[in-house]
PDB file of C-alpha atoms and ligand atoms in Angstrom:
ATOM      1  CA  UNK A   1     -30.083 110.835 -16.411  1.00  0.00           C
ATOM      2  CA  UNK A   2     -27.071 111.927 -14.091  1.00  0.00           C
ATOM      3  CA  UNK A   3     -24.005 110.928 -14.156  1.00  0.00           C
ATOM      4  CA  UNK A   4     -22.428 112.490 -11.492  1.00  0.00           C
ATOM      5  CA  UNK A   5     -18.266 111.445 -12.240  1.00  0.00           C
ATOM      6  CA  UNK A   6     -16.473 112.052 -14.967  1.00  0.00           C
ATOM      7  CA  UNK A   7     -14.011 109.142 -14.379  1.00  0.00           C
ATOM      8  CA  UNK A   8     -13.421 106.153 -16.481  1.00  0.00           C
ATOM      9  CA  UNK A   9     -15.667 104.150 -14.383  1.00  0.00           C
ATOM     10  CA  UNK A  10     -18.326 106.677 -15.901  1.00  0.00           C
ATOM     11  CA  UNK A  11     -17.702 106.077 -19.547  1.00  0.00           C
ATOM     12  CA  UNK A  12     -18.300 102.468 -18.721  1.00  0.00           C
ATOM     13  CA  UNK A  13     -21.249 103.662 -17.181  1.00  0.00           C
ATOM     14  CA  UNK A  14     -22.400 105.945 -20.036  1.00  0.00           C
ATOM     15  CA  UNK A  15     -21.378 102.703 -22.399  1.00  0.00           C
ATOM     16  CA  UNK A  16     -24.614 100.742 -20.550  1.00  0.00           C
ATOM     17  CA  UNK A  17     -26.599 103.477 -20.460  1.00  0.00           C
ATOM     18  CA  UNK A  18     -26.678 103.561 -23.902  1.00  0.00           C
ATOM     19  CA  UNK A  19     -26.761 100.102 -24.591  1.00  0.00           C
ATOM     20  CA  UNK A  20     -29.927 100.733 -22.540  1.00  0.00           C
ATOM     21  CA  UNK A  21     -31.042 103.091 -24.549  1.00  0.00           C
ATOM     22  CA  UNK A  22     -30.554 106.021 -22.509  1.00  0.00           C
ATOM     23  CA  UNK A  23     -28.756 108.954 -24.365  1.00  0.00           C
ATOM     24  CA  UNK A  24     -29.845 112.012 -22.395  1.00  0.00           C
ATOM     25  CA  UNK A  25     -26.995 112.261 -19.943  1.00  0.00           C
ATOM     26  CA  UNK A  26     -25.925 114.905 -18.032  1.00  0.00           C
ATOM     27  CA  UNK A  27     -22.223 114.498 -16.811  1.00  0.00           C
ATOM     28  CA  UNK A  28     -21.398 116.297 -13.881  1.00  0.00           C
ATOM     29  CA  UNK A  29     -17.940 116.444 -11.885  1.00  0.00           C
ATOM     30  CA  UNK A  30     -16.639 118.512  -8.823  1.00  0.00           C
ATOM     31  CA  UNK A  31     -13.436 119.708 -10.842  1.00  0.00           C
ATOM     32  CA  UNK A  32     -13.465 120.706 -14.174  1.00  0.00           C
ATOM     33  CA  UNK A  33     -13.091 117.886 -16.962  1.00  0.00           C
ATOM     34  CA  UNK A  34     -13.043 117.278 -21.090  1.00  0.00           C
ATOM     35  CA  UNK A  35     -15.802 116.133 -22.330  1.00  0.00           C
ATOM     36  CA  UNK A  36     -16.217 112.544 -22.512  1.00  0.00           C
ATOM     37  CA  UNK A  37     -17.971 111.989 -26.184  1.00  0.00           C
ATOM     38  CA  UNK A  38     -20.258 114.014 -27.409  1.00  0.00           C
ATOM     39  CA  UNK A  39     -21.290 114.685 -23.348  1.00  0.00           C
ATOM     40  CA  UNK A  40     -20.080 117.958 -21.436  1.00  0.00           C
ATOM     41  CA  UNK A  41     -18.906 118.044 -18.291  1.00  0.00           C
ATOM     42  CA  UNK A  42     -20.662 120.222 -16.121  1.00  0.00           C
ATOM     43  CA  UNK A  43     -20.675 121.247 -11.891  1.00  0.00           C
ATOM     44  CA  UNK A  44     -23.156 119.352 -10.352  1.00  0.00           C
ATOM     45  CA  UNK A  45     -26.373 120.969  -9.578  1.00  0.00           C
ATOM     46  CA  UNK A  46     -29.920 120.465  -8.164  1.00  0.00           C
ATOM     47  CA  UNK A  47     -30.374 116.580  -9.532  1.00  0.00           C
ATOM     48  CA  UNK A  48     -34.642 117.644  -9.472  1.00  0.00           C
ATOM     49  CA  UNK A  49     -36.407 114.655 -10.936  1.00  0.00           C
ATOM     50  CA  UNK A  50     -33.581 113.129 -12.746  1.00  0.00           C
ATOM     51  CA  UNK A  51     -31.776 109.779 -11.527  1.00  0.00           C
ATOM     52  CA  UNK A  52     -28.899 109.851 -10.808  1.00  0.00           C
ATOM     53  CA  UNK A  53     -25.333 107.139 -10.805  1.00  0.00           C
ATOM     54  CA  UNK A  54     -22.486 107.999  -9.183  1.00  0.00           C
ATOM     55  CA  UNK A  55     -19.739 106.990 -11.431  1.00  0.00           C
ATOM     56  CA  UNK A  56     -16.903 107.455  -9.430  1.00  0.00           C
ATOM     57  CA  UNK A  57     -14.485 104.369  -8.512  1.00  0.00           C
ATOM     58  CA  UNK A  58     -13.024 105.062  -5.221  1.00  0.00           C
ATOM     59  CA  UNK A  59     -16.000 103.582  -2.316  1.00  0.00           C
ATOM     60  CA  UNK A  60     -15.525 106.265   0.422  1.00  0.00           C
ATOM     61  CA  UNK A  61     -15.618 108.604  -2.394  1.00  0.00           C
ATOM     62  CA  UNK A  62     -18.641 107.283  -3.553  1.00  0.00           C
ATOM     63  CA  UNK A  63     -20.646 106.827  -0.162  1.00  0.00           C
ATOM     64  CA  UNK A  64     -19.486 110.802   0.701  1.00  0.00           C
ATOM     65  CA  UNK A  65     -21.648 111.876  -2.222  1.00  0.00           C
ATOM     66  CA  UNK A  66     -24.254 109.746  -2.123  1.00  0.00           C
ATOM     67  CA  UNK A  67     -24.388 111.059   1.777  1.00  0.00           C
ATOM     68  CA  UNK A  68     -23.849 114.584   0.358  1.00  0.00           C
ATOM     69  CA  UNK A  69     -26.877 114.806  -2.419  1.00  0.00           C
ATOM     70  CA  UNK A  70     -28.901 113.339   0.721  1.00  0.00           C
ATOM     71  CA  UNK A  71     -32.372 111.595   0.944  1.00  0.00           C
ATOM     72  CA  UNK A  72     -34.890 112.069  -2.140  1.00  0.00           C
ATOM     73  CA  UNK A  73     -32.389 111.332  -4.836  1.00  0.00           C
ATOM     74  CA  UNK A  74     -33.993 108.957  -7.324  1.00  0.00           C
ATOM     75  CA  UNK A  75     -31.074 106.841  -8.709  1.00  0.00           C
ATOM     76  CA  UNK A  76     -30.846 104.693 -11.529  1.00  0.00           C
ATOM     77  CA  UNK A  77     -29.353 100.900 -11.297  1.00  0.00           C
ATOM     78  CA  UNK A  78     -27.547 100.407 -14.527  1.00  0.00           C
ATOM     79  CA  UNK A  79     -27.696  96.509 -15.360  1.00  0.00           C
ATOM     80  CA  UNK A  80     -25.457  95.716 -18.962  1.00  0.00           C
ATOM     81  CA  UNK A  81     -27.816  93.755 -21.113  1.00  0.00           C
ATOM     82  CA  UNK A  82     -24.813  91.445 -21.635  1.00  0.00           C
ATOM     83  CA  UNK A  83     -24.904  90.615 -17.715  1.00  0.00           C
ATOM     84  CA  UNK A  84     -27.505  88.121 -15.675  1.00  0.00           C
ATOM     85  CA  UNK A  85     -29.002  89.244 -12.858  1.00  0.00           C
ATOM     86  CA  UNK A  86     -31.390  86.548 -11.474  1.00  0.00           C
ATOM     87  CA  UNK A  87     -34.688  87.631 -11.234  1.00  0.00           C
ATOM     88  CA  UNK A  88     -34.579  86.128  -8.093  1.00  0.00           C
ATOM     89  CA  UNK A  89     -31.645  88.408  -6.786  1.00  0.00           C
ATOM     90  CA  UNK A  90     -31.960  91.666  -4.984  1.00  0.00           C
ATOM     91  CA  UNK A  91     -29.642  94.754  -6.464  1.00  0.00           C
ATOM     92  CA  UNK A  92     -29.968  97.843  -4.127  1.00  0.00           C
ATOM     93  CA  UNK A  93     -30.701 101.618  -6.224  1.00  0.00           C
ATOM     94  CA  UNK A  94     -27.545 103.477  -7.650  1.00  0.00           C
ATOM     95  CA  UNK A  95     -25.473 100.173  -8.191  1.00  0.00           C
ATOM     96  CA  UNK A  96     -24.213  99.409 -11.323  1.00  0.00           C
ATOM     97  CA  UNK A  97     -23.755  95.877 -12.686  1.00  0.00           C
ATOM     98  CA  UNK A  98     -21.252  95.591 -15.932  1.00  0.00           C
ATOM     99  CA  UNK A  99     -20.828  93.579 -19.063  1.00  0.00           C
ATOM    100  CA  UNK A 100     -20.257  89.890 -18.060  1.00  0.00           C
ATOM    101  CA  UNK A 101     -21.369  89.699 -14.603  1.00  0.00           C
ATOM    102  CA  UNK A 102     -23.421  87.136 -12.957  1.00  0.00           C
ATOM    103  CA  UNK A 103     -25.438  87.782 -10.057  1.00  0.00           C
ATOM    104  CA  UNK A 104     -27.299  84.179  -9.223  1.00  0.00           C
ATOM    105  CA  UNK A 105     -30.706  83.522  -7.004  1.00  0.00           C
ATOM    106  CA  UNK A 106     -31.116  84.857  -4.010  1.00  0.00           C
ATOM    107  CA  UNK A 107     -27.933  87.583  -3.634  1.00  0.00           C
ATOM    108  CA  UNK A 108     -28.746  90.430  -2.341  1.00  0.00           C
ATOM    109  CA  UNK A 109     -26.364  93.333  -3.600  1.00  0.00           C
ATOM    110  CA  UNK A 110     -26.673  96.756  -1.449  1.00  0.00           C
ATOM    111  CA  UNK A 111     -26.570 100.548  -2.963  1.00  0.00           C
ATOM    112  CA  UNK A 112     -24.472 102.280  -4.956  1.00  0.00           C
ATOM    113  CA  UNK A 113     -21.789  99.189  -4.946  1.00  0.00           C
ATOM    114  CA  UNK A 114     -19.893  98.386  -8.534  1.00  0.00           C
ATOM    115  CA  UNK A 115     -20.416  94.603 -10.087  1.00  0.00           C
ATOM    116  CA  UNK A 116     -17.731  94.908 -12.649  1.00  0.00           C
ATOM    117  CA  UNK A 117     -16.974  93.300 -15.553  1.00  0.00           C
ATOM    118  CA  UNK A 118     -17.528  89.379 -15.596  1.00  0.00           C
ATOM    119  CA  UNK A 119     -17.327  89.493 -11.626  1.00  0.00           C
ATOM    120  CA  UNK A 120     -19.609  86.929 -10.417  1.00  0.00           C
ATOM    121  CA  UNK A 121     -21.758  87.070  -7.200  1.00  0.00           C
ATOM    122  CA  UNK A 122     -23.035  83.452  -6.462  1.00  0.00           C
ATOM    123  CA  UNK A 123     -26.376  82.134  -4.266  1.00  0.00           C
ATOM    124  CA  UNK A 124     -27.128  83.523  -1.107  1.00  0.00           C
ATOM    125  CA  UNK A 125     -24.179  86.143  -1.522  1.00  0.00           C
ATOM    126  CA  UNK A 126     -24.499  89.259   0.580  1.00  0.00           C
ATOM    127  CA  UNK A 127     -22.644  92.673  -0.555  1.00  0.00           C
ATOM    128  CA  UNK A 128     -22.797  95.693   1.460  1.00  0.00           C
ATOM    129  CA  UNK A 129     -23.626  99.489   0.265  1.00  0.00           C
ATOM    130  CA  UNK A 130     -20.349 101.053  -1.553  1.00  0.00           C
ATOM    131  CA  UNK A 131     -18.931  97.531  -2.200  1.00  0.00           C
ATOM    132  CA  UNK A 132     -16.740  97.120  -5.385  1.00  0.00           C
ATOM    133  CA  UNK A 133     -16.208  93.665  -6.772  1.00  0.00           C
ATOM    134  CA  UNK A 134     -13.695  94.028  -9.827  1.00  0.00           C
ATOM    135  CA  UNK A 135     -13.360  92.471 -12.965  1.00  0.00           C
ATOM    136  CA  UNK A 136     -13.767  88.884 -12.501  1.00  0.00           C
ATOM    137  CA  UNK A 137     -13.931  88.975  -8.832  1.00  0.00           C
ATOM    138  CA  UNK A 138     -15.887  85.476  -8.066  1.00  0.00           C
ATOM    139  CA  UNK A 139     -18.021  85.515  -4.540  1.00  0.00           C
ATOM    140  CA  UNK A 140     -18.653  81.584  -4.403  1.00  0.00           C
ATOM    141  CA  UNK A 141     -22.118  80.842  -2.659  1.00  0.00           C
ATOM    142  CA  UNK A 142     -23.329  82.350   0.888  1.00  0.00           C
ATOM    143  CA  UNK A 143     -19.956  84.942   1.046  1.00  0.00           C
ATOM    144  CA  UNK A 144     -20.841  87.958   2.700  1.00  0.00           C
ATOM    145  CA  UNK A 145     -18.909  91.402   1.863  1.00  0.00           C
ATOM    146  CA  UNK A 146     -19.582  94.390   4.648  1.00  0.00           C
ATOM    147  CA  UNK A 147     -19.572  98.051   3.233  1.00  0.00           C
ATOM    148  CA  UNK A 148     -17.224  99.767   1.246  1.00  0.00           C
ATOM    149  CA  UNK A 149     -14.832  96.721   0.643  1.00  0.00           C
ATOM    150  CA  UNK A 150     -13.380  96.381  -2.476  1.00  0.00           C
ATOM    151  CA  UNK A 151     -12.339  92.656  -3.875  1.00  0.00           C
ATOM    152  CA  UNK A 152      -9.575  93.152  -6.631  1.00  0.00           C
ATOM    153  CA  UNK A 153      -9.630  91.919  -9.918  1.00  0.00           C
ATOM    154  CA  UNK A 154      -9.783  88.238 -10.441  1.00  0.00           C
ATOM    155  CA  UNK A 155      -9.763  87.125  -6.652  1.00  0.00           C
ATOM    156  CA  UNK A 156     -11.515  84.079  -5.597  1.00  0.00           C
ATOM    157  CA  UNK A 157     -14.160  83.998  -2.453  1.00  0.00           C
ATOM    158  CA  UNK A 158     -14.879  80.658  -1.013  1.00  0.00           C
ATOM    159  CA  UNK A 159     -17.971  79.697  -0.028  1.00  0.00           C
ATOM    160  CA  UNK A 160     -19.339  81.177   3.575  1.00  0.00           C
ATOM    161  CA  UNK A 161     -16.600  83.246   3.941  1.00  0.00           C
ATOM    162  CA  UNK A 162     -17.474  86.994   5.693  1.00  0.00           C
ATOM    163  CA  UNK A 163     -15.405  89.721   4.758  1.00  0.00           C
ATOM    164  CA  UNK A 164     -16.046  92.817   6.847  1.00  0.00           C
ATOM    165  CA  UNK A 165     -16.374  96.231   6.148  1.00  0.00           C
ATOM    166  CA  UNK A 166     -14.161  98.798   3.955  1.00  0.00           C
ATOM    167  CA  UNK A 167     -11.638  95.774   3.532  1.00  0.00           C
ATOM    168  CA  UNK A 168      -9.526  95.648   0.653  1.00  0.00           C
ATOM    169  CA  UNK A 169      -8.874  92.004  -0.842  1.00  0.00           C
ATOM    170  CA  UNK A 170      -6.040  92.209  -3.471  1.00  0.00           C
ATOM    171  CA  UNK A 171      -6.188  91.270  -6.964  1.00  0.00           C
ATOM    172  CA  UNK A 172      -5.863  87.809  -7.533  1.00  0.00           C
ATOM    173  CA  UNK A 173      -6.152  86.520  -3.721  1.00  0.00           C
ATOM    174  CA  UNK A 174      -7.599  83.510  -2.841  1.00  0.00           C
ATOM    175  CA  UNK A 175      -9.746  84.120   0.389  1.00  0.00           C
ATOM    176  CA  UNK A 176     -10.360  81.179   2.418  1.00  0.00           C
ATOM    177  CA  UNK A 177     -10.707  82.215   5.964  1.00  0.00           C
ATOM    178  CA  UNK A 178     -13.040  85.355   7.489  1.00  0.00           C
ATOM    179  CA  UNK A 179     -11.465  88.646   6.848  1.00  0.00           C
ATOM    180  CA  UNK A 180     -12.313  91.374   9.795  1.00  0.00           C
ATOM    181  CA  UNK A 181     -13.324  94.917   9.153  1.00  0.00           C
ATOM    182  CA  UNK A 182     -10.527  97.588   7.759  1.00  0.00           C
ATOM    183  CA  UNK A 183      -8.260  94.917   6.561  1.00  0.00           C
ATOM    184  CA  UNK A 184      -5.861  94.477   3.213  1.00  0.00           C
ATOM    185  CA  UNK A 185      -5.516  90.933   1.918  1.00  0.00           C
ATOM    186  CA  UNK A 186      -3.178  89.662  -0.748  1.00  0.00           C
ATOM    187  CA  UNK A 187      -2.418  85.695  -1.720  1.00  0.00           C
ATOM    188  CA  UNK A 188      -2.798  82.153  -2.052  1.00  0.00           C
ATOM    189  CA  UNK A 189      -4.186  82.109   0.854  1.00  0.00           C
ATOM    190  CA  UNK A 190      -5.009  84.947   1.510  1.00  0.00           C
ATOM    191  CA  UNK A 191      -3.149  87.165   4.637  1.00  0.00           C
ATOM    192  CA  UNK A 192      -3.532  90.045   5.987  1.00  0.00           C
ATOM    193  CA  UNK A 193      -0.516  92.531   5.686  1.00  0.00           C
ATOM    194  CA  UNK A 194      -2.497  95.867   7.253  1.00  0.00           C
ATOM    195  CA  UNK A 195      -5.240  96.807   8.692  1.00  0.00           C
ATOM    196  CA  UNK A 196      -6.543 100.666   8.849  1.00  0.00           C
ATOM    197  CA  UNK A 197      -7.921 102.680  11.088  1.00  0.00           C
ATOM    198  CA  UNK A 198     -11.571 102.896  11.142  1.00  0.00           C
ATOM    199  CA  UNK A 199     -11.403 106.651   9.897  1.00  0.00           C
ATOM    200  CA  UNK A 200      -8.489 106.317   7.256  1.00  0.00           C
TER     201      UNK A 200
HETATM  202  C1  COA B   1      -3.744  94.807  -2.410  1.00  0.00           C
HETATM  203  C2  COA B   1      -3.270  96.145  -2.922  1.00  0.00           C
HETATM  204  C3  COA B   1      -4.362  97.216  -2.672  1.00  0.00           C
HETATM  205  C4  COA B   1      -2.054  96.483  -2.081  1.00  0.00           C
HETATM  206  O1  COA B   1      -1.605  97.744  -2.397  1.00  0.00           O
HETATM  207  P1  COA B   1      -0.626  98.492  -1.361  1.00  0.00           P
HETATM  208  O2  COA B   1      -1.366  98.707  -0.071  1.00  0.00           O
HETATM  209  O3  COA B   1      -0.116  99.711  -2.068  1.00  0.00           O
HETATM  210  O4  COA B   1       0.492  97.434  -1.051  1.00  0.00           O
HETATM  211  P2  COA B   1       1.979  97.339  -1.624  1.00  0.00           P
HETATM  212  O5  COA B   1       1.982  97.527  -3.113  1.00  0.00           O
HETATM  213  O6  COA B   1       2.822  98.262  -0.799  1.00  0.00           O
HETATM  214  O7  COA B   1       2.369  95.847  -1.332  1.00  0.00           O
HETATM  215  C5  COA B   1       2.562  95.347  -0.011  1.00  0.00           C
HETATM  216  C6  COA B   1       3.021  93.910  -0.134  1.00  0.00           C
HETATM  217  O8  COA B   1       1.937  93.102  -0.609  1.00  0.00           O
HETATM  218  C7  COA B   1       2.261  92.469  -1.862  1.00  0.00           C
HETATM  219  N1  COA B   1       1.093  92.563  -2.715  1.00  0.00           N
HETATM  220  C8  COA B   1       0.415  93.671  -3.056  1.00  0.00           C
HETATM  221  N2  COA B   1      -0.642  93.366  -3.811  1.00  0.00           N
HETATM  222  C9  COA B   1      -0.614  92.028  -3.974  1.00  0.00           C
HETATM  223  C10 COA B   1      -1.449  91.123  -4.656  1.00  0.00           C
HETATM  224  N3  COA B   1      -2.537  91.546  -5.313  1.00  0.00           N
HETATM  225  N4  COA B   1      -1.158  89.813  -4.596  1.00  0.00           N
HETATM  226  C11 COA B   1      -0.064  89.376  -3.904  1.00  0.00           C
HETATM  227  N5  COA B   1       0.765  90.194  -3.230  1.00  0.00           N
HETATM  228  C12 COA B   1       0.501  91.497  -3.262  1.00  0.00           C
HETATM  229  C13 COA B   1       3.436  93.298  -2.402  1.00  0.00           C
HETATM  230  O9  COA B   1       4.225  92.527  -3.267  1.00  0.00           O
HETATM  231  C14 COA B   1       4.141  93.689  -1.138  1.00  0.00           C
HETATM  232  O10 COA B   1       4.866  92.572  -0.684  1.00  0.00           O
HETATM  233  P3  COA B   1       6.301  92.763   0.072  1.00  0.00           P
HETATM  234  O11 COA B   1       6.001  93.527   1.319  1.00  0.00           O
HETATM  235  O12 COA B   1       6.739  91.351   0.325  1.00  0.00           O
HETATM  236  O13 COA B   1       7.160  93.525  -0.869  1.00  0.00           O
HETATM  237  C15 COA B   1      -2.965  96.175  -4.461  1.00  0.00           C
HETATM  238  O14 COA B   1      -1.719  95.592  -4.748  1.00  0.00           O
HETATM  239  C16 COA B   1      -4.041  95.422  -5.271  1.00  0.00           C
HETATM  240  O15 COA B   1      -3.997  94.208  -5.471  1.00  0.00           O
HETATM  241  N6  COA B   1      -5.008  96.190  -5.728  1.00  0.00           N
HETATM  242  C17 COA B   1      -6.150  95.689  -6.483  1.00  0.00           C
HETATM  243  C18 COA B   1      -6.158  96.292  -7.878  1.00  0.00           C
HETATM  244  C19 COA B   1      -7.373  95.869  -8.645  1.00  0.00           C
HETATM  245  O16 COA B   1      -7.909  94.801  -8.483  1.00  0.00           O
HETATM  246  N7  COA B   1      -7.845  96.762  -9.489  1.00  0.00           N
HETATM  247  C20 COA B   1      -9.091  96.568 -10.193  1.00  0.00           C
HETATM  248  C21 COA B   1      -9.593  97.898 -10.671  1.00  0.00           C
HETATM  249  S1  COA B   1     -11.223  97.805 -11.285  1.00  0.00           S
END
């Protein structure tokens, strides 16, 4: 197994990988890095047969080397035995689902997002690829979350409510209205106080 990110995120990643029973990990970063544990950290390099998780925090970060290591990468989907997924929900390859969290019937979660600690995804949900719900983020039913947003720790999603893509909903909001695409929420309600270009 790769772990390609030697950030914190990783050794919460490396954490479920061996509560999974997975041990052989190769930790690779672009810059050079302690060890984390008993694991070097090491360039990346060819990933060959190996799956890979990207365990690195930022979205756009993420979805640049996902885009970079290309088509044919096998990744892994790293599910904490201590979370429940429904069998009846759909989490996308390279996504990584953490200690606590609750994915119910029928979500569908895309690639390479982060379901972190006790964040909750309820029915019907729909997440987009590179989508980061924080620690104890709660998607009520039928929410939908475009790509690369990021919901911040502890904010609440009503039901139905889209959010669009590479948003940023801050910690603690409360979102009760549709949020369009690029935008930074914060509050009870939530408001918008910017919105970013498309390329920022
Ligand atoms: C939303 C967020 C990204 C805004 O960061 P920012 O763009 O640097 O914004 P600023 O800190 O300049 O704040 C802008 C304004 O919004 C307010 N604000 C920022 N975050 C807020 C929040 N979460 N709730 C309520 N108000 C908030 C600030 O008080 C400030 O108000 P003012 O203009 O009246 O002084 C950030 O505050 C946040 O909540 N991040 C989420 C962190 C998180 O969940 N981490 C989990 C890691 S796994």
């Amino acid at each position: 197994m790769i772990l390609y990110g030697a950030s914190g995120h990783g050794k919460v990643i490396i954490d479920i990988l061996e509560r999974m029973g997975i041990t052989d990990i190769a930790v690779w970063d672009d810059a050079d890095k302690e060890p984390i544990w008993q694991y070097p950290v090491t360039r990346p390099g060819a990933p060959a047969d190996d799956r890979v998780v990207i365990g690195i925090g930022i979205n756009a970060t993420r979805r640049k080397v996902a885009l970079r290591l290309g088509d044919g990468v096998h990744y892994a989907t790293p599910v904490h035995p201590a979370a429940w997924v429904s069998p009846r929900a759909v989490v996308g390859e390279g996504t990584v689902v953490m200690a606590g969290a609750i994915v119910n019937p029928d979500a569908r979660i895309g690639r390479h997002c982060i379901i972190n600690t006790s964040a909750s995804v309820d029915h019907d949900c729909i997440v987009g690829d590179y989508a980061h719900l924080s620690p104890n983020a709660t998607l009520c039913g039928d929410v939908q979350v475009g790509e690369g947003s990021w919901v911040g720790a502890g904010a609440t999603v009503i039901q139905g409510i889209h959010i669009g893509k590479w948003c940023m909903v801050g910690a603690g909001a409360v979102v009760i209205a549709d949020v369009p695409d690029h935008a930074t929420v914060v509050g009870n309600p939530a408001r918008i106080i910017k919105t970013k270009q498309a390329d920022e």
